[in-house]
Short mmCIF file of C-alpha atoms in Angstrom, two decimals:
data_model
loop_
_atom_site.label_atom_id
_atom_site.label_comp_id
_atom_site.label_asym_id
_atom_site.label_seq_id
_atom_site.Cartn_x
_atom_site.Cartn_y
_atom_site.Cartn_z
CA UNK A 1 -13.18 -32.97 -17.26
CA UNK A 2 -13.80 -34.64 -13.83
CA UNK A 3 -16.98 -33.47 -11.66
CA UNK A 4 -15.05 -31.69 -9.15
CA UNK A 5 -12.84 -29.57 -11.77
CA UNK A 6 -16.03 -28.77 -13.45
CA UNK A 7 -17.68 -28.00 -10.01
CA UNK A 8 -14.96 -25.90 -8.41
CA UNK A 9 -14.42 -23.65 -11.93
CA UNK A 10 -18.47 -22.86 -11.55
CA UNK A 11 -17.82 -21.53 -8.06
CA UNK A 12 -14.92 -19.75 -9.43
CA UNK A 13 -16.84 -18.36 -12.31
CA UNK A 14 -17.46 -14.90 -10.70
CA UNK A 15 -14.35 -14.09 -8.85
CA UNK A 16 -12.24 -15.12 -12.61
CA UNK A 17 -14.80 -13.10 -14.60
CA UNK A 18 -14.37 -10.12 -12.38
CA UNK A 19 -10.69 -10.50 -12.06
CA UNK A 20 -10.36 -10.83 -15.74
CA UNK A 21 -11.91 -7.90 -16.50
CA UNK A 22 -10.13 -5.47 -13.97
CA UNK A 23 -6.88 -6.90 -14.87
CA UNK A 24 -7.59 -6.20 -18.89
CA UNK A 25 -9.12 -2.55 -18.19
CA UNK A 26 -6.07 -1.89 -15.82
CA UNK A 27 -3.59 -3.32 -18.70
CA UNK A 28 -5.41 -1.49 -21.71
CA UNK A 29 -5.59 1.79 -19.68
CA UNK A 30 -2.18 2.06 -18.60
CA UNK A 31 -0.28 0.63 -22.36
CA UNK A 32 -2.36 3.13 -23.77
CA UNK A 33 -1.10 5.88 -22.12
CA UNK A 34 2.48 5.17 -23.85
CA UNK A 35 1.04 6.41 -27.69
CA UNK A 36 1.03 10.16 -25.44
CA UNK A 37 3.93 9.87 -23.66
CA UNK A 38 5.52 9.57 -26.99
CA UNK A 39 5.29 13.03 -28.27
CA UNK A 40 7.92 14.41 -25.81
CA UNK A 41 9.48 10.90 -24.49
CA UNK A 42 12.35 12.73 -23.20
CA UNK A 43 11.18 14.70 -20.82
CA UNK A 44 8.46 11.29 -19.70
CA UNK A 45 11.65 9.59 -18.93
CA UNK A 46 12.79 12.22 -16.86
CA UNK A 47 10.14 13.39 -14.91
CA UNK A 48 9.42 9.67 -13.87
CA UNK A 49 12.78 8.78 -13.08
CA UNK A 50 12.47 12.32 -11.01
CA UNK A 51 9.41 10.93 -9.00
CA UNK A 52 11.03 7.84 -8.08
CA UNK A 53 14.37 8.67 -6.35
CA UNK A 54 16.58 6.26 -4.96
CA UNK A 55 15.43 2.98 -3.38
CA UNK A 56 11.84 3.86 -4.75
CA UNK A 57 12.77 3.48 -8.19
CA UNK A 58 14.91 0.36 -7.44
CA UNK A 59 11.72 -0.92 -6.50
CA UNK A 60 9.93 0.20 -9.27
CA UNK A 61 12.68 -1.36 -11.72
CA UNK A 62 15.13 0.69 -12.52
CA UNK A 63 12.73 2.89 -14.83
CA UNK A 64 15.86 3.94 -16.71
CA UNK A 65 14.20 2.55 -20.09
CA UNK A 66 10.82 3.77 -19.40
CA UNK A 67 10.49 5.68 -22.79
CA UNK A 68 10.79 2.67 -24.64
CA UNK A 69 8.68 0.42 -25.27
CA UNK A 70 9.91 -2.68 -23.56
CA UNK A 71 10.84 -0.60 -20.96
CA UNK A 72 7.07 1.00 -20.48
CA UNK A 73 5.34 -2.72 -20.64
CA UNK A 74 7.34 -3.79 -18.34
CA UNK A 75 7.31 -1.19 -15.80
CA UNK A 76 3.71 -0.89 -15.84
CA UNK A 77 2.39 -4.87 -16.57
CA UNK A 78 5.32 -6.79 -15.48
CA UNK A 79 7.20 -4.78 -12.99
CA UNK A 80 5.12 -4.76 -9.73
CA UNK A 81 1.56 -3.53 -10.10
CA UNK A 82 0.46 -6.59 -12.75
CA UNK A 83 2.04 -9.22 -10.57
CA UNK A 84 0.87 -7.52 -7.58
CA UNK A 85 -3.15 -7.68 -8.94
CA UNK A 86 -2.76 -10.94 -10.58
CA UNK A 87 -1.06 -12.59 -7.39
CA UNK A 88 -3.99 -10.96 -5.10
CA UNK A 89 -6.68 -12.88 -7.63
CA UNK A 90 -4.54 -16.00 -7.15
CA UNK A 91 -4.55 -15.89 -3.74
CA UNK A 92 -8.75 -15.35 -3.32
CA UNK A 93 -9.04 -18.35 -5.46
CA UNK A 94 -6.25 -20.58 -3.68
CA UNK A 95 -8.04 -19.65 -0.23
CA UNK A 96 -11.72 -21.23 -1.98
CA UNK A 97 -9.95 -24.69 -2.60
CA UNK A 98 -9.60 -25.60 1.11
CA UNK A 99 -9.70 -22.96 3.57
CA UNK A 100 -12.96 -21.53 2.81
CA UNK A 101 -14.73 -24.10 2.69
CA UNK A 102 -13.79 -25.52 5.37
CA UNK A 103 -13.84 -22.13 7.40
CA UNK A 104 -17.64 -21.96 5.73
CA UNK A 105 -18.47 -25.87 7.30
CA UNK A 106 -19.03 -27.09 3.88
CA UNK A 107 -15.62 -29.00 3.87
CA UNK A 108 -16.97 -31.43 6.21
CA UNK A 109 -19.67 -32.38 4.20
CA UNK A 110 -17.92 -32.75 0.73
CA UNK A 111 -15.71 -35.22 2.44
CA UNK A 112 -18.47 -37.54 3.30
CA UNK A 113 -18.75 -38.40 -0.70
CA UNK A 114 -16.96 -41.04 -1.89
CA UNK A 115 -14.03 -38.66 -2.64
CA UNK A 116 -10.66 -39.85 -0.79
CA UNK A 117 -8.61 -36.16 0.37
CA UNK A 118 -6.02 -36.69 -2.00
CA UNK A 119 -8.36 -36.51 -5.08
CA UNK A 120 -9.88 -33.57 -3.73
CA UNK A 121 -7.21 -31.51 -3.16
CA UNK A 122 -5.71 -32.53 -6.70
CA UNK A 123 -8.63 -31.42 -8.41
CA UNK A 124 -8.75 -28.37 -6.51
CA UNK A 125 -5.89 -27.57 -7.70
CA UNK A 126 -6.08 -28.34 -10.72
CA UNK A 127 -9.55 -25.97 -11.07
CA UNK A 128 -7.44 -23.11 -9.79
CA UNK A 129 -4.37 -23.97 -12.24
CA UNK A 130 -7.15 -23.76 -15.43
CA UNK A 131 -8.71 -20.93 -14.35
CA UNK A 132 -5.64 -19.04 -13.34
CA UNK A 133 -4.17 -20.24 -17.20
CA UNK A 134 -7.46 -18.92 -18.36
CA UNK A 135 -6.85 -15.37 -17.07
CA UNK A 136 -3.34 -15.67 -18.03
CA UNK A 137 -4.70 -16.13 -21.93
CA UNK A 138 -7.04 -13.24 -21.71
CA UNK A 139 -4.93 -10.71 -20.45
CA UNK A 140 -2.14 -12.23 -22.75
CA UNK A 141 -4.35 -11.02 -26.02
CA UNK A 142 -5.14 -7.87 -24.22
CA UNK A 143 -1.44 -7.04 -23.75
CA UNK A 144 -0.35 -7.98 -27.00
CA UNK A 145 -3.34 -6.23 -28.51
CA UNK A 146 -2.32 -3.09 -26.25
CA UNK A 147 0.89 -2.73 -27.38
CA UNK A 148 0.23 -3.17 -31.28
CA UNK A 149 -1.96 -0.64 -30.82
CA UNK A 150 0.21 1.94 -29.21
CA UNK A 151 2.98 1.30 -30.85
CA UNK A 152 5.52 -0.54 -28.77
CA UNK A 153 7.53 -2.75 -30.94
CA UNK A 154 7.42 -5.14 -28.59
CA UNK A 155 7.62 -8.67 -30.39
CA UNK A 156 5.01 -10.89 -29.37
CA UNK A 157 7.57 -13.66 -28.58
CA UNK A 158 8.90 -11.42 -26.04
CA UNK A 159 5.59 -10.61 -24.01
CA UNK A 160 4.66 -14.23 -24.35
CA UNK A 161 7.86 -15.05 -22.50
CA UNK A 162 7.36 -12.60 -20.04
CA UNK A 163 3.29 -13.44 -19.70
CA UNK A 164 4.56 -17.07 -18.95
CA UNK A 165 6.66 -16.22 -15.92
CA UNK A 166 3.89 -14.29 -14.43
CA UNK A 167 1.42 -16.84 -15.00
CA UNK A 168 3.97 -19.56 -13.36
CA UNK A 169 4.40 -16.74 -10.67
CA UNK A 170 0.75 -16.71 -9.39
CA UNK A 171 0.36 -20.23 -9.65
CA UNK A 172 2.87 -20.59 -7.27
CA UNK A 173 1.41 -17.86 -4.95
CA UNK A 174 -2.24 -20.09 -5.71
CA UNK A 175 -0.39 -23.00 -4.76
CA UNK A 176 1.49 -21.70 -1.57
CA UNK A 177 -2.43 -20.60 -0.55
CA UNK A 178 -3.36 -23.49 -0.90
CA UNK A 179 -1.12 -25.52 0.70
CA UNK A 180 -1.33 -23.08 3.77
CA UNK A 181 -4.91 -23.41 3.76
CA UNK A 182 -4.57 -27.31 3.30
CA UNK A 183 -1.85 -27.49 6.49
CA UNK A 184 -4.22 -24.84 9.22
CA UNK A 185 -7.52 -24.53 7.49
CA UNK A 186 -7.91 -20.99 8.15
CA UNK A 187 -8.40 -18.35 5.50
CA UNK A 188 -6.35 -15.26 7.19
CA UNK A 189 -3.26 -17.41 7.51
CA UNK A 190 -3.03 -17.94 4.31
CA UNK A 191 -3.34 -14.96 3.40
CA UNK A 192 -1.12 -13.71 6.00
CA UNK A 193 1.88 -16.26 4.41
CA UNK A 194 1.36 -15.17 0.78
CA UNK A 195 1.57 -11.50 1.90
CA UNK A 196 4.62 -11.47 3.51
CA UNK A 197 6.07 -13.64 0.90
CA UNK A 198 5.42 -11.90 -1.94
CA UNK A 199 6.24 -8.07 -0.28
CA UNK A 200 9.25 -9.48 1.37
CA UNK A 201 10.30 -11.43 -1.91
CA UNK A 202 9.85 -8.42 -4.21
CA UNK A 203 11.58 -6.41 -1.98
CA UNK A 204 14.45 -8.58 -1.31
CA UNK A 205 14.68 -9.28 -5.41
CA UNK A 206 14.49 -5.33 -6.47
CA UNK A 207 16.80 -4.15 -3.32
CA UNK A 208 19.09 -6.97 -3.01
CA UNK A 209 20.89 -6.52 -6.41
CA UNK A 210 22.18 -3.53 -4.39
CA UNK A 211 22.25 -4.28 -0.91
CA UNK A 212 25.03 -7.20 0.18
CA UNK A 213 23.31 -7.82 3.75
CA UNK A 214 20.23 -9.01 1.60
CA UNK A 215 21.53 -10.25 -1.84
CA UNK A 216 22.14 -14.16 -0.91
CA UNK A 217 17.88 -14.31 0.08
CA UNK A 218 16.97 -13.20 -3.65
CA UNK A 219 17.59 -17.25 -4.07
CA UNK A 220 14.86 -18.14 -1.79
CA UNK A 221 12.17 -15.73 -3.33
CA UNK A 222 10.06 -16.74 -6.47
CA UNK A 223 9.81 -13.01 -7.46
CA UNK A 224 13.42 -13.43 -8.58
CA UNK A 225 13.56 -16.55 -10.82
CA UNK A 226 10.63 -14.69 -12.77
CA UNK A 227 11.69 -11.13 -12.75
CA UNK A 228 15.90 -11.84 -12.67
CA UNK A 229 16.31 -13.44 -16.51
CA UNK A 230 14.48 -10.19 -17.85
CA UNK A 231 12.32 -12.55 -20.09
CA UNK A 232 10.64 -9.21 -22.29
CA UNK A 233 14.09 -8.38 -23.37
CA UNK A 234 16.20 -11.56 -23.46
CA UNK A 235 13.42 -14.66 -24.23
CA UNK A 236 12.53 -17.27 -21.75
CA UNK A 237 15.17 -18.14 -19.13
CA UNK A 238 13.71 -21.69 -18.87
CA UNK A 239 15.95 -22.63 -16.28
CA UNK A 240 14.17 -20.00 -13.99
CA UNK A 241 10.88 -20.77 -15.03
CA UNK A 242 11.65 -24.52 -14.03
CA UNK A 243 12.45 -23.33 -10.69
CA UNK A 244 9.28 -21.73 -10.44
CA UNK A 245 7.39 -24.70 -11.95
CA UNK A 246 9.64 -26.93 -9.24
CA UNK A 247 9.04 -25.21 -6.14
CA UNK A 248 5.00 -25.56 -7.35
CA UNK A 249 5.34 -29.22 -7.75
CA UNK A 250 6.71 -29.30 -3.57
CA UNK A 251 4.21 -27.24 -2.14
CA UNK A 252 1.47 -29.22 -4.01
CA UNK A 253 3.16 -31.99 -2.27
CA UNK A 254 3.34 -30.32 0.81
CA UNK A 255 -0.25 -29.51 0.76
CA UNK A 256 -1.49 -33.36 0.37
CA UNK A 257 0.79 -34.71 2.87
CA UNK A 258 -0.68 -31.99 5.17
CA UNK A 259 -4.52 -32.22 4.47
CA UNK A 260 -4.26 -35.74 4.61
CA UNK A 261 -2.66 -36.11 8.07
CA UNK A 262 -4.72 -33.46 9.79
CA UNK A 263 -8.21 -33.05 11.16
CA UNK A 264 -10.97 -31.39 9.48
CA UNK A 265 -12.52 -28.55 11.03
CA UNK A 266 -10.21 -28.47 14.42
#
């Protein structure tokens, strides 16, 4: 593994330790709920579809399967809030590759080895992909583990699938951070970008399939090539996920032709 991989995963050690472990308590406590729910699933489906009227629930997924056990995983690990926590732990780490450091005056300083930007930036990446894959593999076991354990039928092929698209998800929302962080050098920006991205993206996926003024942007948001092919009930739409893995490949790109052209630290 080359220095800098190994380097950058040691500074990420903390932030993928304690990301790890809020995103498998969060997962474990919420599957678990499902073995209760089961006694009177019924009335479950019904009282949630009652809380979430309307547009709410469109956001939420539908919800119209929730007392099954697909549709329970995915409304509670694949729907919104697991993307939503794993994209936010994406994004901390994507900001550490460029932005921070720079933002921190240590950027300067690594650049004076005999390191060449390009390099660099690859190998920052590259530490972010591994450790985000590593917290993808975790939280895979714990999900699978989860939902053995309470019950679900939910084949593991299935939550495999759908585990890939998330993973291929955040590492897009790493990369974009990245890459904004790699063009301006400033932390909040990033951020800023990725927010409004994935909010506006989500929303324009869930709402759109209703809504003709917005259905024609769904094709310009990553949230849709991972959530639209429904991979925990139909398998792996690997056309989407290529999408996904396509539009990283551009703003990794994007990013090197960007740090290299710019000025450090102005």
């Amino acid at each position: 593994m080359p220095t800098l991989v190994r380097k950058s995963l040691g500074e990420y050690r903390r932030a993928l330790i304690g990301w790890t472990v809020g995103l498998c308590a969060f997962l474990g406590m919420y599957i678990s709920i499902y073995a209760s729910m089961m006694n009177d699933p019924e009335t479950f489906s019904k009282q949630a579809i009652a809380k979430y009227p309307g547009a709410l629930r469109d956001l939420m997924g539908g919800m119209a399967d929730i007392a099954t056990g697909r549709g329970y995983l995915q409304a509670v690990a694949y729907q919104l809030l697991g993307p939503l926590l794993f994209t936010m732990c994406a994004a901390i780490l994507g900001n550490r590759a460029i932005a921070g450091p720079e933002e921190a005056k240590t950027l300067e300083l690594t650049l004076t080895l005999p390191i060449d930007r390009r390099r660099l930036l690859l190998e920052r990446w590259a530490a972010l992909a591994l450790g985000l894959l590593a917290v993808a593999l975790v939280t895979l076991a714990v999900a699978t583990g989860a939902s053995s354990a309470a019950d679900m039928d939910v084949p593991f092929g299935s939550i495999l699938a759908a585990h890939t698209g998330l993973f291929l998800l955040v590492l897009f929302f790493g990369t974009l951070t990245l890459c904004v962080g790699a063009a301006f050098g400033r932390k909040q920006v990033a951020l800023a970008v990725v927010g409004v991205w994935g909010v506006a993206g989500y929303i324009v996926e869930t709402m759109g399939k209703s809504i003709d003024a917005i259905s024609w942007l769904r094709w310009i948001s990553p949230v849709h090539y991972y959530l639209d092919g429904r991979p925990l009930y139909q398998g792996w739409p690997y056309g989407d996920y290529l999408v996904l893995l396509g539009a990283t490949a551009v703003l990794l790109m994007t990013a090197l032709l960007a740090f290299e052209r710019r000025d450090v630290g102005v």
